[in-house]
Short mmCIF file of C-alpha atoms and ligand atoms in Angstrom, two decimals:
data_model
loop_
_atom_site.label_atom_id
_atom_site.label_comp_id
_atom_site.label_asym_id
_atom_site.label_seq_id
_atom_site.Cartn_x
_atom_site.Cartn_y
_atom_site.Cartn_z
CA MET A 1 5.49 -6.41 19.26
CA THR A 2 7.71 -7.35 16.38
CA VAL A 3 9.13 -5.17 13.65
CA LEU A 4 6.03 -6.14 11.61
CA THR A 5 3.48 -5.21 14.27
CA GLU A 6 5.03 -2.06 15.59
CA THR A 7 2.62 0.68 14.55
CA MET A 8 2.52 3.97 12.77
CA THR A 9 -0.33 6.38 13.59
CA LEU A 10 -2.68 7.63 10.94
CA ASN A 11 -4.01 11.20 10.97
CA ASN A 12 -7.23 10.02 12.66
CA ASP A 13 -5.25 8.30 15.44
CA ILE A 14 -5.79 4.80 14.08
CA LEU A 15 -2.76 2.54 14.52
CA ILE A 16 -1.44 0.72 11.46
CA PRO A 17 1.13 -2.10 11.59
CA GLN A 18 4.23 -0.67 9.96
CA VAL A 19 4.78 -3.45 7.40
CA GLY A 20 1.95 -4.69 5.16
CA PHE A 21 1.81 -7.83 3.10
CA GLY A 22 1.17 -7.02 -0.62
CA THR A 23 -0.97 -9.31 -2.72
CA TRP A 24 -0.87 -7.87 -6.25
CA GLN A 25 -0.33 -10.56 -8.93
CA ILE A 26 -0.87 -13.40 -6.48
CA PRO A 27 -3.37 -15.62 -8.31
CA ASP A 28 -6.73 -16.23 -6.68
CA GLY A 29 -7.25 -19.71 -5.25
CA ASP A 30 -4.66 -21.87 -3.56
CA VAL A 31 -1.67 -19.64 -4.35
CA ALA A 32 -3.17 -16.55 -2.71
CA TYR A 33 -4.62 -18.63 0.12
CA GLN A 34 -1.26 -20.26 0.88
CA ALA A 35 0.69 -16.97 0.59
CA VAL A 36 -1.62 -15.05 2.94
CA SER A 37 -1.75 -17.97 5.33
CA ALA A 38 2.06 -18.10 5.37
CA ALA A 39 2.24 -14.35 5.90
CA LEU A 40 -0.14 -14.47 8.83
CA ALA A 41 1.76 -17.42 10.31
CA ALA A 42 5.02 -15.48 9.88
CA GLY A 43 3.62 -12.60 11.88
CA TYR A 44 2.18 -10.11 9.38
CA ARG A 45 -0.99 -8.51 10.65
CA HIS A 46 -1.52 -6.01 7.87
CA ILE A 47 -2.72 -7.20 4.43
CA ASP A 48 -3.00 -5.03 1.31
CA THR A 49 -5.36 -6.18 -1.42
CA ALA A 50 -7.65 -4.63 -4.02
CA TYR A 51 -10.85 -5.47 -5.84
CA VAL A 52 -8.94 -5.58 -9.13
CA TYR A 53 -6.36 -8.07 -7.82
CA GLY A 54 -9.17 -10.60 -8.12
CA ASN A 55 -7.97 -12.47 -5.04
CA GLU A 56 -10.06 -10.96 -2.24
CA ARG A 57 -11.94 -14.22 -1.70
CA SER A 58 -8.78 -16.23 -1.10
CA VAL A 59 -7.31 -13.46 1.03
CA GLY A 60 -10.49 -13.45 3.11
CA GLN A 61 -10.54 -17.24 3.49
CA ALA A 62 -6.93 -17.25 4.71
CA ILE A 63 -7.78 -14.51 7.21
CA LYS A 64 -10.80 -16.46 8.45
CA ASP A 65 -8.94 -19.78 8.75
CA SER A 66 -6.01 -18.16 10.58
CA GLY A 67 -8.25 -17.74 13.64
CA ILE A 68 -6.55 -14.44 14.39
CA PRO A 69 -9.03 -12.06 16.06
CA ARG A 70 -10.29 -9.45 13.58
CA SER A 71 -9.25 -6.67 15.93
CA GLU A 72 -5.60 -7.75 15.59
CA LEU A 73 -5.66 -7.45 11.81
CA PHE A 74 -5.42 -4.45 9.52
CA VAL A 75 -7.00 -5.05 6.10
CA THR A 76 -6.82 -2.62 3.20
CA SER A 77 -8.63 -2.84 -0.10
CA LYS A 78 -9.17 -0.44 -2.96
CA LEU A 79 -11.91 0.99 -5.20
CA PRO A 80 -11.02 0.24 -8.81
CA ALA A 81 -9.33 3.12 -10.62
CA GLU A 82 -11.94 2.92 -13.35
CA VAL A 83 -14.83 3.71 -10.95
CA LYS A 84 -15.34 7.45 -11.23
CA ASP A 85 -19.13 7.34 -10.89
CA PRO A 86 -19.91 8.13 -7.25
CA THR A 87 -23.16 6.19 -7.35
CA ALA A 88 -21.19 2.97 -7.97
CA VAL A 89 -18.87 3.31 -4.96
CA ARG A 90 -21.09 1.67 -2.34
CA ASP A 91 -21.68 -1.43 -4.53
CA TYR A 92 -17.95 -1.95 -5.10
CA PHE A 93 -17.26 -1.48 -1.42
CA ASP A 94 -19.99 -3.97 -0.44
CA GLN A 95 -18.65 -6.46 -2.98
CA THR A 96 -15.17 -6.14 -1.53
CA LEU A 97 -16.52 -6.75 1.97
CA ALA A 98 -18.46 -9.75 0.73
CA ASN A 99 -15.42 -11.14 -1.11
CA LEU A 100 -13.29 -10.76 1.99
CA GLY A 101 -15.98 -12.07 4.36
CA LEU A 102 -15.52 -9.00 6.57
CA ASP A 103 -17.96 -6.49 7.97
CA TYR A 104 -15.59 -3.52 7.91
CA LEU A 105 -12.27 -2.50 6.37
CA ASP A 106 -9.44 -0.87 8.21
CA LEU A 107 -8.48 1.21 5.20
CA TYR A 108 -10.23 1.80 1.85
CA LEU A 109 -8.36 3.57 -0.96
CA ILE A 110 -9.16 5.07 -4.32
CA HIS A 111 -6.83 2.90 -6.41
CA ALA A 112 -5.79 5.71 -8.74
CA PRO A 113 -6.85 9.22 -9.72
CA TRP A 114 -7.60 8.14 -13.27
CA PRO A 115 -8.67 4.94 -15.07
CA TRP A 116 -5.41 3.12 -15.84
CA ARG A 117 -5.87 3.46 -19.61
CA GLU A 118 -6.05 7.26 -19.19
CA ALA A 119 -3.19 7.62 -16.71
CA GLY A 120 -2.30 11.28 -16.34
CA THR A 121 -5.72 12.65 -17.30
CA ARG A 122 -7.19 14.91 -14.64
CA TYR A 123 -10.41 13.67 -12.99
CA ASP A 124 -10.70 16.38 -10.33
CA LYS A 125 -14.46 16.68 -10.12
CA ALA A 126 -15.00 12.94 -10.24
CA ASN A 127 -12.36 12.31 -7.59
CA THR A 128 -14.07 14.84 -5.34
CA ALA A 129 -17.45 13.14 -5.80
CA VAL A 130 -15.97 9.67 -5.30
CA TRP A 131 -14.05 10.83 -2.22
CA GLN A 132 -17.31 12.18 -0.72
CA GLN A 133 -18.67 8.60 -0.96
CA LEU A 134 -15.60 7.30 0.87
CA GLU A 135 -16.17 9.97 3.50
CA GLU A 136 -19.63 8.52 4.03
CA LEU A 137 -18.23 5.01 4.43
CA TYR A 138 -15.73 6.39 6.94
CA GLU A 139 -18.29 8.38 8.87
CA GLY A 140 -20.62 5.36 8.99
CA GLY A 141 -17.82 3.18 10.42
CA ALA A 142 -17.60 0.76 7.49
CA ALA A 143 -14.01 1.88 6.87
CA ARG A 144 -11.86 2.88 9.87
CA ALA A 145 -9.71 5.05 7.64
CA ILE A 146 -9.81 6.20 4.00
CA GLY A 147 -7.04 7.17 1.62
CA VAL A 148 -5.82 7.27 -1.92
CA SER A 149 -3.19 5.69 -4.18
CA ASN A 150 -1.18 7.00 -7.07
CA PHE A 151 -2.35 10.55 -6.33
CA ASP A 152 0.17 13.27 -7.17
CA VAL A 153 0.38 16.68 -5.49
CA HIS A 154 -2.29 18.14 -7.76
CA ASP A 155 -4.74 15.28 -7.02
CA LEU A 156 -4.08 15.56 -3.26
CA GLN A 157 -4.53 19.36 -3.36
CA ASN A 158 -7.82 18.93 -5.18
CA LEU A 159 -9.22 16.79 -2.37
CA LEU A 160 -7.86 19.12 0.32
CA ASP A 161 -9.58 22.08 -1.45
CA THR A 162 -12.94 20.45 -2.08
CA THR A 163 -13.60 17.85 0.67
CA THR A 164 -13.59 17.46 4.44
CA VAL A 165 -11.63 14.39 5.45
CA VAL A 166 -7.88 14.53 4.77
CA PRO A 167 -6.73 11.23 3.23
CA ALA A 168 -5.00 9.05 5.83
CA VAL A 169 -2.52 7.65 3.30
CA ASP A 170 -1.27 7.97 -0.22
CA GLN A 171 -0.03 4.62 -1.49
CA ILE A 172 2.64 5.26 -4.15
CA GLN A 173 5.46 3.52 -5.94
CA TYR A 174 8.41 3.98 -3.61
CA TYR A 175 11.73 2.20 -3.46
CA ILE A 176 15.45 2.98 -3.33
CA GLY A 177 16.18 5.66 -5.91
CA PHE A 178 12.48 6.28 -6.66
CA THR A 179 10.88 7.87 -3.60
CA GLU A 180 8.73 10.49 -5.34
CA PRO A 181 10.10 13.41 -3.27
CA LYS A 182 7.48 16.01 -4.32
CA ILE A 183 4.52 13.82 -3.37
CA THR A 184 6.26 12.59 -0.24
CA ALA A 185 7.05 16.12 1.00
CA PHE A 186 3.51 17.29 0.32
CA ALA A 187 2.02 14.26 2.08
CA LYS A 188 4.25 14.72 5.11
CA ALA A 189 3.30 18.44 5.35
CA HIS A 190 -0.35 17.47 5.43
CA GLY A 191 -0.18 14.49 7.79
CA ILE A 192 -0.75 11.93 5.03
CA LEU A 193 1.22 8.69 5.53
CA ILE A 194 3.11 7.40 2.54
CA GLU A 195 2.61 3.70 1.89
CA ALA A 196 5.42 2.35 -0.27
CA TYR A 197 4.15 0.06 -2.97
CA SER A 198 6.59 -2.05 -4.97
CA PRO A 199 9.24 -1.54 -2.28
CA LEU A 200 11.37 -4.14 -4.11
CA ALA A 201 10.47 -2.51 -7.49
CA THR A 202 8.40 -5.68 -8.20
CA GLY A 203 11.70 -7.57 -7.85
CA GLY A 204 13.55 -5.19 -10.18
CA LEU A 205 16.02 -3.90 -7.60
CA LEU A 206 17.01 -7.28 -6.15
CA GLN A 207 20.01 -7.68 -8.48
CA ASN A 208 21.25 -4.11 -8.00
CA PRO A 209 24.96 -4.45 -7.13
CA ALA A 210 25.23 -1.17 -5.21
CA VAL A 211 22.25 -2.06 -3.01
CA ALA A 212 23.58 -5.63 -2.58
CA GLY A 213 26.94 -4.19 -1.51
CA ILE A 214 25.37 -2.16 1.29
CA ALA A 215 23.21 -5.12 2.32
CA ALA A 216 26.35 -7.23 2.69
CA HIS A 217 27.72 -4.80 5.33
CA TYR A 218 24.78 -5.76 7.52
CA GLY A 219 24.74 -9.46 6.69
CA VAL A 220 21.23 -9.09 5.26
CA THR A 221 19.72 -9.72 1.83
CA THR A 222 19.05 -7.02 -0.76
CA SER A 223 15.34 -7.44 -0.05
CA GLN A 224 15.71 -6.97 3.67
CA LEU A 225 17.93 -3.87 3.14
CA ALA A 226 15.37 -2.39 0.72
CA LEU A 227 12.47 -2.88 3.15
CA ARG A 228 14.42 -1.53 6.13
CA TYR A 229 15.37 1.49 4.00
CA VAL A 230 11.69 2.31 3.38
CA LEU A 231 10.89 2.05 7.11
CA GLN A 232 13.77 4.31 8.06
CA THR A 233 12.58 6.98 5.62
CA GLY A 234 9.24 7.02 7.52
CA ALA A 235 7.21 5.27 4.83
CA LEU A 236 5.28 2.03 5.29
CA PRO A 237 6.52 -0.83 3.06
CA LEU A 238 4.12 -3.31 1.39
CA PRO A 239 6.33 -6.22 0.25
CA LYS A 240 4.69 -8.93 -1.82
CA ALA A 241 5.95 -12.51 -2.02
CA THR A 242 4.45 -15.82 -2.99
CA SER A 243 7.42 -17.93 -1.89
CA LYS A 244 7.25 -18.98 1.77
CA ALA A 245 11.00 -18.44 2.09
CA HIS A 246 10.67 -14.87 0.80
CA ILE A 247 7.64 -14.20 3.03
CA GLU A 248 9.62 -15.31 6.06
CA ALA A 249 12.88 -13.58 5.06
CA ASN A 250 11.02 -10.30 4.72
CA THR A 251 10.03 -10.40 8.41
CA GLN A 252 13.71 -10.07 9.45
CA LEU A 253 13.97 -6.30 9.53
CA ALA A 254 15.17 -5.61 13.05
CA PHE A 255 18.50 -3.98 12.20
CA THR A 256 19.47 -0.35 11.71
CA ILE A 257 20.95 1.18 8.59
CA SER A 258 23.52 3.81 9.53
CA ALA A 259 22.95 7.51 8.71
CA LYS A 260 25.87 7.28 6.25
CA ASP A 261 24.42 4.35 4.39
CA MET A 262 20.91 5.92 4.42
CA ALA A 263 22.46 9.00 2.80
CA ALA A 264 24.12 6.82 0.17
CA LEU A 265 20.84 5.05 -0.53
CA ASP A 266 18.98 8.38 -0.67
CA ALA A 267 21.45 9.58 -3.28
CA MET A 268 21.18 6.51 -5.51
CA PRO A 269 19.60 6.73 -8.95
CA ASP A 270 16.56 4.54 -9.64
CA ALA A 271 17.64 1.17 -8.24
CA ALA A 272 15.54 -0.57 -10.85
CA ALA A 273 16.35 1.33 -14.00
CA GLY A 274 13.77 0.45 -16.66
CA LYS A 275 10.91 0.02 -14.19
CA SER A 276 7.79 1.72 -15.54
CA HIS A 277 6.28 4.67 -13.71
CA ASN A 278 2.94 6.48 -13.93
CA PRO A 279 3.14 9.67 -15.97
CA THR A 280 2.38 11.76 -12.87
CA GLN A 281 5.00 10.05 -10.69
CA GLY A 282 8.50 11.28 -10.06
N1 LIG B 1 -1.70 0.85 -5.39
C1 LIG B 1 -1.14 0.43 -6.46
O1 LIG B 1 -1.38 0.89 -7.62
C2 LIG B 1 -0.09 -0.65 -6.37
C3 LIG B 1 0.71 -0.97 -7.43
C4 LIG B 1 1.67 -1.97 -7.26
C5 LIG B 1 1.78 -2.62 -6.04
N2 LIG B 1 0.92 -2.32 -5.00
C6 LIG B 1 1.00 -3.01 -3.69
O2 LIG B 1 2.36 -3.16 -3.30
C7 LIG B 1 2.67 -4.55 -3.15
C8 LIG B 1 4.10 -4.82 -3.44
O3 LIG B 1 4.49 -4.43 -4.74
P1 LIG B 1 4.83 -5.45 -5.91
O4 LIG B 1 3.79 -6.48 -5.97
O5 LIG B 1 5.10 -4.62 -7.10
O6 LIG B 1 6.15 -6.18 -5.51
P2 LIG B 1 7.46 -6.02 -4.58
O7 LIG B 1 7.10 -6.28 -3.19
O8 LIG B 1 8.18 -4.76 -4.92
O9 LIG B 1 8.35 -7.23 -5.17
C9 LIG B 1 7.79 -8.57 -5.26
C10 LIG B 1 8.76 -9.45 -6.00
O10 LIG B 1 9.93 -9.61 -5.18
C11 LIG B 1 10.15 -10.98 -4.93
N3 LIG B 1 10.64 -11.12 -3.56
C12 LIG B 1 9.95 -10.76 -2.44
N4 LIG B 1 10.71 -11.00 -1.34
C13 LIG B 1 11.88 -11.50 -1.79
C14 LIG B 1 13.03 -11.98 -1.13
N5 LIG B 1 13.14 -11.96 0.20
N6 LIG B 1 14.07 -12.47 -1.88
C15 LIG B 1 13.95 -12.48 -3.24
N7 LIG B 1 12.86 -12.09 -3.91
C16 LIG B 1 11.82 -11.59 -3.21
C17 LIG B 1 8.80 -11.65 -5.14
O11 LIG B 1 8.99 -13.01 -5.48
P3 LIG B 1 7.91 -14.18 -5.17
O12 LIG B 1 6.53 -13.60 -5.38
O13 LIG B 1 8.28 -15.21 -6.19
O14 LIG B 1 8.11 -14.66 -3.80
C18 LIG B 1 8.22 -10.82 -6.24
O15 LIG B 1 8.74 -11.23 -7.53
C19 LIG B 1 1.65 -5.20 -4.09
O16 LIG B 1 1.55 -6.57 -3.91
C20 LIG B 1 0.40 -4.41 -3.79
O17 LIG B 1 -0.16 -4.85 -2.58
C21 LIG B 1 0.00 -1.34 -5.17
#
């Protein structure tokens, strides 16, 4: 076990490697293939992708060529945010499986509670109907766990009130100074794991002098400090990198941030001021 492959436990007792490799904005083809291959070689066993990233084929090819047994990998993908017609869910899911060359997913998420162009609009009834389709995928064994992304407290409560399976995760934007405390507290109270997307604020926090100052105490980089911070808050970081050096550096997380420094990091304002947020985040 390494710091990457130590596990957290989902609310259905499935184990999930506590650091996932993010693949948003990694172009399909050789770039995505090389990045995922490097991540697997560096020890990542959890890969986060999505239908809309357009790179599932290259991600799947890298997984296949790695030779790593399927049972040792944890693969997440997502139903596009725009798909709010429940009759379309199965086709998207099957297309994702075909793209990845897999016969099941470890985790399948609703990418967002609203189509991106209507961010903030409530889609309660549609989310219920779509979630019931994910429940069928879960109950049939095609997805070992199901969850959501970008859901706020209202969206989570809607599913809890109207459906049977409690989401295993809510994947939200989460980094130093932007940890979405209301959603995080609600998720924790209901056994929903927070997955931290953009744990480096899509690179936006890497130049933050206050974060860099704390990182220097530990002889680590700003990126390593930011990822370790997420882990120590109990959330699961999903760092993305295309550079092999970054991919490898982000595996070096076996140090401990002191309680005093965690408190200082908890109290920081948004470490990437200017980073855009969904209207329902905060
Ligand atoms: N569910 C959603 O709606 C949603 C939304 C956003 C993200 N996500 C997930 O979360 C993942 C991560 O979020 P993100 O893509 O926004 O990015 P991120 O992980 O917050 O930051 C990635 C950026 O940081 C750079 N970087 C990474 N490691 C570094 C290091 N050690 N030193 C210096 N720079 C480093 C990368 O550079 P290089 O690429 O040049 O190496 C890239 O520019 C996504 O890939 C995706 O899987 C999900």
